[in-house]
Short mmCIF file of C-alpha atoms in Angstrom, two decimals:
data_model
loop_
_atom_site.label_atom_id
_atom_site.label_comp_id
_atom_site.label_asym_id
_atom_site.label_seq_id
_atom_site.Cartn_x
_atom_site.Cartn_y
_atom_site.Cartn_z
CA MET A 182 -0.26 0.01 -0.18
CA THR A 183 1.29 3.23 -0.81
CA ILE A 184 1.09 6.47 1.31
CA GLU A 185 -1.56 7.79 -0.90
CA HIS A 186 -3.77 5.16 0.27
CA PHE A 187 -3.26 6.01 3.84
CA THR A 188 -6.14 8.41 5.56
CA ALA A 189 -5.76 8.92 9.16
CA ALA A 190 -8.97 7.32 9.85
CA ALA A 191 -8.03 4.30 8.38
CA ILE A 192 -4.75 3.81 10.28
CA PRO A 193 -5.71 1.96 13.48
CA ASN A 194 -5.03 3.24 16.98
CA ARG A 195 -1.42 1.53 18.12
CA LEU A 196 1.45 2.61 20.48
CA LEU A 197 3.77 2.33 18.14
CA TYR A 198 3.41 4.13 14.32
CA PRO A 199 6.15 3.22 11.46
CA VAL A 200 7.07 6.73 9.78
CA LYS A 201 4.86 6.75 6.87
CA GLU A 202 1.80 6.46 9.48
CA ALA A 203 3.22 9.30 11.43
CA MET A 204 3.74 11.41 8.17
CA VAL A 205 0.01 11.03 7.73
CA LEU A 206 -1.29 11.73 11.28
CA LEU A 207 0.97 14.74 11.40
CA SER A 208 -0.03 15.59 7.98
CA MET A 209 3.71 16.39 7.07
CA SER A 210 6.27 14.78 4.40
CA ARG A 211 8.79 12.04 5.24
CA SER A 212 11.78 14.75 4.91
CA THR A 213 9.83 16.76 7.55
CA ILE A 214 9.23 13.83 9.88
CA TYR A 215 12.95 13.07 9.49
CA GLU A 216 14.23 16.26 9.94
CA GLN A 217 12.20 16.47 13.35
CA LEU A 218 13.48 13.19 14.47
CA ARG A 219 17.18 14.07 13.70
CA THR A 220 16.89 17.30 15.74
CA GLY A 221 15.16 15.70 18.77
CA ARG A 222 11.46 17.33 18.26
CA LEU A 223 9.82 14.39 17.47
CA ARG A 224 11.02 11.15 19.16
CA SER A 225 11.32 7.70 18.15
CA VAL A 226 12.43 4.07 18.82
CA THR A 227 13.85 1.60 16.66
CA GLN A 228 13.12 -2.34 16.47
CA GLY A 229 15.33 -3.80 14.11
CA ALA A 230 15.51 -2.06 10.75
CA SER A 231 12.21 -0.22 11.78
CA ARG A 232 11.91 3.13 13.14
CA LEU A 233 8.58 3.69 15.19
CA VAL A 234 7.03 6.42 16.81
CA PRO A 235 5.56 6.31 19.83
CA ALA A 236 2.06 7.47 19.70
CA ILE A 237 2.92 8.97 22.97
CA ALA A 238 5.57 11.04 21.21
CA LEU A 239 3.33 12.06 18.56
CA ASN A 240 0.96 13.91 21.41
CA GLU A 241 4.48 15.20 22.55
CA TYR A 242 5.12 16.96 19.23
CA ILE A 243 1.53 18.55 18.76
CA GLU A 244 1.77 20.05 22.43
CA LEU A 245 5.02 21.41 21.56
CA LEU A 246 3.79 22.88 18.26
CA GLU A 247 0.74 24.06 20.00
CA LYS A 248 2.65 25.75 22.83
CA GLU A 249 5.33 27.48 20.09
CA ALA A 250 2.35 28.87 18.45
CA LYS A 251 0.98 30.15 21.50
CA GLU A 252 4.44 31.90 22.27
CA ALA A 253 4.66 33.17 18.99
CA ALA A 254 1.09 34.87 19.12
CA ASP A 255 1.86 36.10 22.41
CA GLY A 256 5.07 37.60 21.24
CA GLU A 257 3.00 39.23 18.41
CA ALA A 258 0.43 40.64 20.88
CA ALA A 259 2.98 42.45 23.04
#
């Protein structure tokens, strides 16, 4: 199955997601996901040759983005 066939609704809830599914869930490209992993903004684990993103790491990353957006908005309002 190619990435074009994935939708967030079609991805089952689980504790670990392959990068392709994390891409769909976060609406980000492969290169953006790997850049966020490289910088440590998004955490992952490896199992053999597979890189997996924990569900909690997805939630933490979204919280980080929300915090940064709020700080940027507060900075613009000042």
